[in-house]
Amino acid sequence: DGGITQSPKYLFRKEGQNVTLSCEQNLNHDAMYWYRQDPGQGLRLIYYSQIVNDFQKGDIAEGYSVSREKKESFPLTVTSAQKNPTAFYLCASSQRERDEQFFGPGTRLTVL
Amino acid sequence: KQEVTQIPAALSVPEGENLVLNCSFTDSAIYNLQWFRQDPGKGLTSLLLIQSSQREQTSGRLNASLDKSSGRSTLYIAASQPGDSATYLCAANPSGGSYIPTFGRGTSLIVHP
C-alpha cells in the first residue's frame, strides 16, 4: 500500500527542547516537502528537497532543520530557536518538483 | 509575490446542490494548479491537477477549470452530498524560479442533509 506516513500524530514539546518529526514515503518520489499549517492560514513551505542529500529553504525555514539521507525519508527538526512552534505539520511528496503533491496525515505539535 | 485567494471562505448548502468554489491568483506565470480536500485534523487529499496548458480536468462529480489570463480557477461539485463536507484548498505552482507553491486559505464547505 503506497503512501506517506508521519509520526507521531501528536507531539508535545517543552520550552528549550528540540523535537524531530518523521516523514516516510514508499512512492519512489524524488521530491519531498514540509509545510506548516496554522488556523485560518494557508499552508506555508518550511523546506523542500528535490533529491537525496539536497534541500532548500522555503518561506519560513528559521528555527527548523532537515536532512535527506535516504530517498524515502525527510525528517524535520523543530529547534528551540523556533519561537512559536505550535502548529499542524504536513509532509508531502511528488515525483519531481511541481508535479502533483501527495500529503501525509500530519503531526500536531504543541508547546507546553 | 504570488497571492492566492479563495472565495467564499465558508459555504453551507443543502444536499443535491451544484457548487462552484473559486480560486484566484495574482501572478499568471503558473506551471500548474492543484485542488485539495482536507477533513478536520487530517492531511490534504489531492483532487485535481490542472497543467497551465489545460483548461479543465474532470474526476467523477468534480470539474476544475483554469483561466490563466484572468488568474482564476474554479472547482465545480455536482450534486453535492454530506460526505463532500470538508475544506477545499487550491495551490498555484510557479513556472519559474525557485519552487515555492502558494496555497489559498481554503473554502470550508458544509453540505447538510
PDB file of C-alpha atoms in Angstrom:
ATOM      1  CA  ASP A   1       0.000   0.000   0.000  1.00  0.00           C
ATOM      2  CA  GLY A   2       1.830   3.106  -1.250  1.00  0.00           C
ATOM      3  CA  GLY A   3       1.690   6.345   0.678  1.00  0.00           C
ATOM      4  CA  ILE A   4       3.227   8.805   3.095  1.00  0.00           C
ATOM      5  CA  THR A   5       3.442   8.200   6.828  1.00  0.00           C
ATOM      6  CA  GLN A   6       4.127  10.754   9.526  1.00  0.00           C
ATOM      7  CA  SER A   7       4.866  10.115  13.164  1.00  0.00           C
ATOM      8  CA  PRO A   8       3.992  10.825  15.818  1.00  0.00           C
ATOM      9  CA  LYS A   9       0.413  12.015  15.301  1.00  0.00           C
ATOM     10  CA  TYR A  10       0.631  14.254  18.395  1.00  0.00           C
ATOM     11  CA  LEU A  11       3.798  15.711  19.926  1.00  0.00           C
ATOM     12  CA  PHE A  12       4.330  17.863  22.973  1.00  0.00           C
ATOM     13  CA  ARG A  13       7.446  19.978  23.431  1.00  0.00           C
ATOM     14  CA  LYS A  14       8.784  21.741  26.451  1.00  0.00           C
ATOM     15  CA  GLU A  15      10.447  25.113  26.192  1.00  0.00           C
ATOM     16  CA  GLY A  16      14.057  24.828  25.017  1.00  0.00           C
ATOM     17  CA  GLN A  17      13.642  21.327  23.623  1.00  0.00           C
ATOM     18  CA  ASN A  18      14.402  20.141  20.110  1.00  0.00           C
ATOM     19  CA  VAL A  19      11.962  17.653  18.612  1.00  0.00           C
ATOM     20  CA  THR A  20      12.074  15.640  15.391  1.00  0.00           C
ATOM     21  CA  LEU A  21       9.074  14.828  13.207  1.00  0.00           C
ATOM     22  CA  SER A  22       9.279  11.778  10.993  1.00  0.00           C
ATOM     23  CA  CYS A  23       8.151  11.556   7.358  1.00  0.00           C
ATOM     24  CA  GLU A  24       8.486   8.412   5.238  1.00  0.00           C
ATOM     25  CA  GLN A  25       7.217   7.691   1.713  1.00  0.00           C
ATOM     26  CA  ASN A  26       7.199   4.492  -0.351  1.00  0.00           C
ATOM     27  CA  LEU A  27       6.029   6.130  -3.583  1.00  0.00           C
ATOM     28  CA  ASN A  28       9.562   6.318  -5.003  1.00  0.00           C
ATOM     29  CA  HIS A  29       9.160  10.096  -5.290  1.00  0.00           C
ATOM     30  CA  ASP A  30      12.215  12.297  -5.732  1.00  0.00           C
ATOM     31  CA  ALA A  31      10.783  15.472  -4.169  1.00  0.00           C
ATOM     32  CA  MET A  32       9.641  15.896  -0.581  1.00  0.00           C
ATOM     33  CA  TYR A  33       8.272  18.902   1.324  1.00  0.00           C
ATOM     34  CA  TRP A  34       7.464  20.140   4.808  1.00  0.00           C
ATOM     35  CA  TYR A  35       4.609  22.589   5.405  1.00  0.00           C
ATOM     36  CA  ARG A  36       3.245  24.316   8.447  1.00  0.00           C
ATOM     37  CA  GLN A  37      -0.489  24.992   8.820  1.00  0.00           C
ATOM     38  CA  ASP A  38      -1.894  27.478  11.327  1.00  0.00           C
ATOM     39  CA  PRO A  39      -5.626  28.050  11.938  1.00  0.00           C
ATOM     40  CA  GLY A  40      -7.199  30.252   9.284  1.00  0.00           C
ATOM     41  CA  GLN A  41      -3.999  30.453   7.229  1.00  0.00           C
ATOM     42  CA  GLY A  42      -2.798  28.816   4.071  1.00  0.00           C
ATOM     43  CA  LEU A  43      -0.032  26.232   4.137  1.00  0.00           C
ATOM     44  CA  ARG A  44       3.467  27.672   4.305  1.00  0.00           C
ATOM     45  CA  LEU A  45       6.530  25.857   2.983  1.00  0.00           C
ATOM     46  CA  ILE A  46       9.313  25.240   5.505  1.00  0.00           C
ATOM     47  CA  TYR A  47      11.819  23.178   3.489  1.00  0.00           C
ATOM     48  CA  TYR A  48      11.798  21.089   0.354  1.00  0.00           C
ATOM     49  CA  SER A  49      14.139  18.534  -1.190  1.00  0.00           C
ATOM     50  CA  GLN A  50      14.370  17.658  -4.875  1.00  0.00           C
ATOM     51  CA  ILE A  51      16.875  14.847  -4.473  1.00  0.00           C
ATOM     52  CA  VAL A  52      18.801  12.915  -1.846  1.00  0.00           C
ATOM     53  CA  ASN A  53      21.434  14.939   0.041  1.00  0.00           C
ATOM     54  CA  ASP A  54      20.000  18.241  -1.197  1.00  0.00           C
ATOM     55  CA  PHE A  55      17.350  20.577   0.248  1.00  0.00           C
ATOM     56  CA  GLN A  56      16.294  24.220   0.017  1.00  0.00           C
ATOM     57  CA  LYS A  57      14.677  26.671   2.407  1.00  0.00           C
ATOM     58  CA  GLY A  58      11.076  27.659   1.939  1.00  0.00           C
ATOM     59  CA  ASP A  59       9.324  30.795   3.189  1.00  0.00           C
ATOM     60  CA  ILE A  60       9.633  30.057   6.917  1.00  0.00           C
ATOM     61  CA  ALA A  61      12.817  27.970   7.471  1.00  0.00           C
ATOM     62  CA  GLU A  62      14.093  29.852  10.527  1.00  0.00           C
ATOM     63  CA  GLY A  63      14.129  27.624  13.622  1.00  0.00           C
ATOM     64  CA  TYR A  64      13.811  24.404  11.602  1.00  0.00           C
ATOM     65  CA  SER A  65      16.310  21.942  10.135  1.00  0.00           C
ATOM     66  CA  VAL A  66      16.010  18.919   7.829  1.00  0.00           C
ATOM     67  CA  SER A  67      18.073  16.121   6.354  1.00  0.00           C
ATOM     68  CA  ARG A  68      17.616  13.921   3.293  1.00  0.00           C
ATOM     69  CA  GLU A  69      19.985  10.982   3.626  1.00  0.00           C
ATOM     70  CA  LYS A  70      17.578   8.484   2.050  1.00  0.00           C
ATOM     71  CA  LYS A  71      15.129   8.916  -0.794  1.00  0.00           C
ATOM     72  CA  GLU A  72      12.188   7.708   1.286  1.00  0.00           C
ATOM     73  CA  SER A  73      12.848   9.760   4.433  1.00  0.00           C
ATOM     74  CA  PHE A  74      12.757  13.510   5.145  1.00  0.00           C
ATOM     75  CA  PRO A  75      12.769  14.223   8.917  1.00  0.00           C
ATOM     76  CA  LEU A  76      12.100  17.734  10.258  1.00  0.00           C
ATOM     77  CA  THR A  77      13.673  19.011  13.478  1.00  0.00           C
ATOM     78  CA  VAL A  78      11.963  21.867  15.282  1.00  0.00           C
ATOM     79  CA  THR A  79      14.688  23.581  17.279  1.00  0.00           C
ATOM     80  CA  SER A  80      14.457  25.730  20.390  1.00  0.00           C
ATOM     81  CA  ALA A  81      15.128  28.721  18.122  1.00  0.00           C
ATOM     82  CA  GLN A  82      11.594  28.412  16.691  1.00  0.00           C
ATOM     83  CA  LYS A  83       9.679  30.760  18.989  1.00  0.00           C
ATOM     84  CA  ASN A  84       6.156  29.785  18.049  1.00  0.00           C
ATOM     85  CA  PRO A  85       6.222  26.110  17.013  1.00  0.00           C
ATOM     86  CA  THR A  86       2.666  25.135  17.986  1.00  0.00           C
ATOM     87  CA  ALA A  87       1.054  24.172  14.661  1.00  0.00           C
ATOM     88  CA  PHE A  88      -0.022  21.319  12.399  1.00  0.00           C
ATOM     89  CA  TYR A  89       2.903  19.999  10.335  1.00  0.00           C
ATOM     90  CA  LEU A  90       2.344  18.328   6.992  1.00  0.00           C
ATOM     91  CA  CYS A  91       4.788  16.359   4.880  1.00  0.00           C
ATOM     92  CA  ALA A  92       4.248  15.865   1.147  1.00  0.00           C
ATOM     93  CA  SER A  93       5.987  14.275  -1.811  1.00  0.00           C
ATOM     94  CA  SER A  94       5.836  14.412  -5.603  1.00  0.00           C
ATOM     95  CA  GLN A  95       7.554  12.518  -8.407  1.00  0.00           C
ATOM     96  CA  ARG A  96       9.510  15.658  -9.269  1.00  0.00           C
ATOM     97  CA  GLU A  97       9.191  19.289  -8.221  1.00  0.00           C
ATOM     98  CA  ARG A  98       5.976  20.929  -9.433  1.00  0.00           C
ATOM     99  CA  ASP A  99       4.313  17.535 -10.037  1.00  0.00           C
ATOM    100  CA  GLU A 100       1.131  16.500  -8.230  1.00  0.00           C
ATOM    101  CA  GLN A 101       1.726  16.523  -4.475  1.00  0.00           C
ATOM    102  CA  PHE A 102       0.563  13.837  -2.075  1.00  0.00           C
ATOM    103  CA  PHE A 103       0.310  14.513   1.639  1.00  0.00           C
ATOM    104  CA  GLY A 104       0.781  12.562   4.838  1.00  0.00           C
ATOM    105  CA  PRO A 105      -1.715  12.603   7.738  1.00  0.00           C
ATOM    106  CA  GLY A 106       0.126  15.322   9.673  1.00  0.00           C
ATOM    107  CA  THR A 107       1.685  15.820  13.113  1.00  0.00           C
ATOM    108  CA  ARG A 108       0.176  18.229  15.609  1.00  0.00           C
ATOM    109  CA  LEU A 109       2.900  19.843  17.727  1.00  0.00           C
ATOM    110  CA  THR A 110       2.041  21.643  20.956  1.00  0.00           C
ATOM    111  CA  VAL A 111       4.433  23.583  23.164  1.00  0.00           C
ATOM    112  CA  LEU A 112       3.766  23.137  26.865  1.00  0.00           C
TER     113      LEU A 112
ATOM    114  CA  LYS B   1       4.865  37.731  -4.870  1.00  0.00           C
ATOM    115  CA  GLN B   2       2.041  35.350  -5.738  1.00  0.00           C
ATOM    116  CA  GLU B   3      -1.171  35.708  -3.747  1.00  0.00           C
ATOM    117  CA  VAL B   4      -3.946  33.125  -3.853  1.00  0.00           C
ATOM    118  CA  THR B   5      -7.449  33.988  -2.662  1.00  0.00           C
ATOM    119  CA  GLN B   6     -10.352  31.620  -2.179  1.00  0.00           C
ATOM    120  CA  ILE B   7     -13.904  32.906  -2.067  1.00  0.00           C
ATOM    121  CA  PRO B   8     -16.128  32.240  -0.255  1.00  0.00           C
ATOM    122  CA  ALA B   9     -14.300  31.386   2.972  1.00  0.00           C
ATOM    123  CA  ALA B  10     -17.275  29.293   4.111  1.00  0.00           C
ATOM    124  CA  LEU B  11     -20.318  27.822   2.422  1.00  0.00           C
ATOM    125  CA  SER B  12     -23.325  25.908   3.732  1.00  0.00           C
ATOM    126  CA  VAL B  13     -25.708  24.288   1.250  1.00  0.00           C
ATOM    127  CA  PRO B  14     -28.445  21.650   1.212  1.00  0.00           C
ATOM    128  CA  GLU B  15     -27.690  18.258  -0.242  1.00  0.00           C
ATOM    129  CA  GLY B  16     -28.098  17.956  -4.009  1.00  0.00           C
ATOM    130  CA  GLU B  17     -26.980  21.472  -4.959  1.00  0.00           C
ATOM    131  CA  ASN B  18     -24.346  22.094  -7.612  1.00  0.00           C
ATOM    132  CA  LEU B  19     -21.486  24.193  -6.228  1.00  0.00           C
ATOM    133  CA  VAL B  20     -18.758  26.461  -7.549  1.00  0.00           C
ATOM    134  CA  LEU B  21     -15.679  27.196  -5.438  1.00  0.00           C
ATOM    135  CA  ASN B  22     -13.382  29.973  -6.589  1.00  0.00           C
ATOM    136  CA  CYS B  23      -9.596  30.350  -6.536  1.00  0.00           C
ATOM    137  CA  SER B  24      -7.905  33.491  -7.831  1.00  0.00           C
ATOM    138  CA  PHE B  25      -4.188  34.161  -8.205  1.00  0.00           C
ATOM    139  CA  THR B  26      -2.298  37.371  -8.902  1.00  0.00           C
ATOM    140  CA  ASP B  27       0.636  36.054 -10.989  1.00  0.00           C
ATOM    141  CA  SER B  28      -0.416  34.232 -14.170  1.00  0.00           C
ATOM    142  CA  ALA B  29       3.050  32.635 -14.576  1.00  0.00           C
ATOM    143  CA  ILE B  30       1.994  29.317 -13.096  1.00  0.00           C
ATOM    144  CA  TYR B  31       3.151  25.819 -14.028  1.00  0.00           C
ATOM    145  CA  ASN B  32       0.024  24.136 -12.736  1.00  0.00           C
ATOM    146  CA  LEU B  33      -2.738  24.495 -10.155  1.00  0.00           C
ATOM    147  CA  GLN B  34      -3.822  21.774  -7.765  1.00  0.00           C
ATOM    148  CA  TRP B  35      -7.068  21.376  -5.815  1.00  0.00           C
ATOM    149  CA  PHE B  36      -7.144  19.531  -2.495  1.00  0.00           C
ATOM    150  CA  ARG B  37      -9.658  18.423   0.083  1.00  0.00           C
ATOM    151  CA  GLN B  38      -8.888  18.489   3.821  1.00  0.00           C
ATOM    152  CA  ASP B  39     -11.016  16.894   6.520  1.00  0.00           C
ATOM    153  CA  PRO B  40     -10.699  18.241  10.093  1.00  0.00           C
ATOM    154  CA  GLY B  41      -7.395  17.235  11.701  1.00  0.00           C
ATOM    155  CA  LYS B  42      -6.273  15.312   8.609  1.00  0.00           C
ATOM    156  CA  GLY B  43      -3.799  15.733   5.787  1.00  0.00           C
ATOM    157  CA  LEU B  44      -4.654  17.013   2.322  1.00  0.00           C
ATOM    158  CA  THR B  45      -6.113  14.744  -0.344  1.00  0.00           C
ATOM    159  CA  SER B  46      -5.335  15.626  -3.956  1.00  0.00           C
ATOM    160  CA  LEU B  47      -8.467  16.091  -6.055  1.00  0.00           C
ATOM    161  CA  LEU B  48      -7.354  17.502  -9.400  1.00  0.00           C
ATOM    162  CA  LEU B  49      -4.220  18.925 -11.009  1.00  0.00           C
ATOM    163  CA  ILE B  50      -4.540  21.265 -13.987  1.00  0.00           C
ATOM    164  CA  GLN B  51      -1.467  21.983 -16.081  1.00  0.00           C
ATOM    165  CA  SER B  52      -1.022  25.543 -17.378  1.00  0.00           C
ATOM    166  CA  SER B  53      -1.737  24.333 -20.932  1.00  0.00           C
ATOM    167  CA  GLN B  54      -5.074  22.771 -19.939  1.00  0.00           C
ATOM    168  CA  ARG B  55      -8.426  24.470 -19.485  1.00  0.00           C
ATOM    169  CA  GLU B  56     -10.153  21.854 -17.354  1.00  0.00           C
ATOM    170  CA  GLN B  57      -9.911  18.492 -15.636  1.00  0.00           C
ATOM    171  CA  THR B  58     -12.687  16.163 -14.510  1.00  0.00           C
ATOM    172  CA  SER B  59     -12.889  13.432 -11.912  1.00  0.00           C
ATOM    173  CA  GLY B  60     -16.293  11.953 -11.141  1.00  0.00           C
ATOM    174  CA  ARG B  61     -18.567  14.735  -9.839  1.00  0.00           C
ATOM    175  CA  LEU B  62     -15.685  17.209  -9.754  1.00  0.00           C
ATOM    176  CA  ASN B  63     -14.644  19.533 -12.560  1.00  0.00           C
ATOM    177  CA  ALA B  64     -11.863  22.088 -12.268  1.00  0.00           C
ATOM    178  CA  SER B  65     -11.247  24.833 -14.800  1.00  0.00           C
ATOM    179  CA  LEU B  66      -8.299  27.168 -15.286  1.00  0.00           C
ATOM    180  CA  ASP B  67      -8.169  30.598 -16.927  1.00  0.00           C
ATOM    181  CA  LYS B  68      -4.596  31.850 -16.640  1.00  0.00           C
ATOM    182  CA  SER B  69      -5.243  35.152 -18.373  1.00  0.00           C
ATOM    183  CA  SER B  70      -7.817  36.169 -15.769  1.00  0.00           C
ATOM    184  CA  GLY B  71      -5.976  34.499 -12.870  1.00  0.00           C
ATOM    185  CA  ARG B  72      -8.854  32.224 -11.916  1.00  0.00           C
ATOM    186  CA  SER B  73      -9.647  28.594 -11.300  1.00  0.00           C
ATOM    187  CA  THR B  74     -12.988  27.134 -10.288  1.00  0.00           C
ATOM    188  CA  LEU B  75     -13.900  23.799  -8.747  1.00  0.00           C
ATOM    189  CA  TYR B  76     -17.374  22.632  -9.688  1.00  0.00           C
ATOM    190  CA  ILE B  77     -19.017  19.987  -7.490  1.00  0.00           C
ATOM    191  CA  ALA B  78     -22.111  18.386  -8.986  1.00  0.00           C
ATOM    192  CA  ALA B  79     -24.976  17.015  -6.897  1.00  0.00           C
ATOM    193  CA  SER B  80     -23.329  17.726  -3.540  1.00  0.00           C
ATOM    194  CA  GLN B  81     -23.534  15.142  -0.734  1.00  0.00           C
ATOM    195  CA  PRO B  82     -22.981  15.383   3.042  1.00  0.00           C
ATOM    196  CA  GLY B  83     -19.741  13.429   2.526  1.00  0.00           C
ATOM    197  CA  ASP B  84     -18.405  16.368   0.494  1.00  0.00           C
ATOM    198  CA  SER B  85     -18.259  18.445   3.689  1.00  0.00           C
ATOM    199  CA  ALA B  86     -14.613  19.475   4.132  1.00  0.00           C
ATOM    200  CA  THR B  87     -12.231  22.358   3.474  1.00  0.00           C
ATOM    201  CA  TYR B  88     -11.160  22.759  -0.138  1.00  0.00           C
ATOM    202  CA  LEU B  89      -7.783  24.334  -0.907  1.00  0.00           C
ATOM    203  CA  CYS B  90      -6.085  25.363  -4.102  1.00  0.00           C
ATOM    204  CA  ALA B  91      -2.344  25.773  -4.667  1.00  0.00           C
ATOM    205  CA  ALA B  92      -0.581  27.580  -7.510  1.00  0.00           C
ATOM    206  CA  ASN B  93       2.847  26.279  -8.544  1.00  0.00           C
ATOM    207  CA  PRO B  94       5.158  28.867 -10.158  1.00  0.00           C
ATOM    208  CA  SER B  95       6.526  28.281 -13.638  1.00  0.00           C
ATOM    209  CA  GLY B  96       9.972  29.725 -12.990  1.00  0.00           C
ATOM    210  CA  GLY B  97      12.494  30.456 -10.306  1.00  0.00           C
ATOM    211  CA  SER B  98      12.627  28.586  -7.025  1.00  0.00           C
ATOM    212  CA  TYR B  99       9.874  26.135  -6.325  1.00  0.00           C
ATOM    213  CA  ILE B 100       7.564  27.534  -3.640  1.00  0.00           C
ATOM    214  CA  PRO B 101       3.864  26.817  -4.170  1.00  0.00           C
ATOM    215  CA  THR B 102       1.326  29.304  -2.832  1.00  0.00           C
ATOM    216  CA  PHE B 103      -1.771  27.973  -1.105  1.00  0.00           C
ATOM    217  CA  GLY B 104      -5.094  29.690  -0.579  1.00  0.00           C
ATOM    218  CA  ARG B 105      -6.690  29.686   2.875  1.00  0.00           C
ATOM    219  CA  GLY B 106      -9.458  27.370   1.712  1.00  0.00           C
ATOM    220  CA  THR B 107     -13.236  27.261   1.485  1.00  0.00           C
ATOM    221  CA  SER B 108     -14.960  25.437   4.334  1.00  0.00           C
ATOM    222  CA  LEU B 109     -17.941  23.557   2.902  1.00  0.00           C
ATOM    223  CA  ILE B 110     -20.853  22.070   4.823  1.00  0.00           C
ATOM    224  CA  VAL B 111     -23.457  20.053   2.936  1.00  0.00           C
ATOM    225  CA  HIS B 112     -26.454  19.360   5.153  1.00  0.00           C
ATOM    226  CA  PRO B 113     -28.984  16.567   4.550  1.00  0.00           C
TER     227      PRO B 113
END
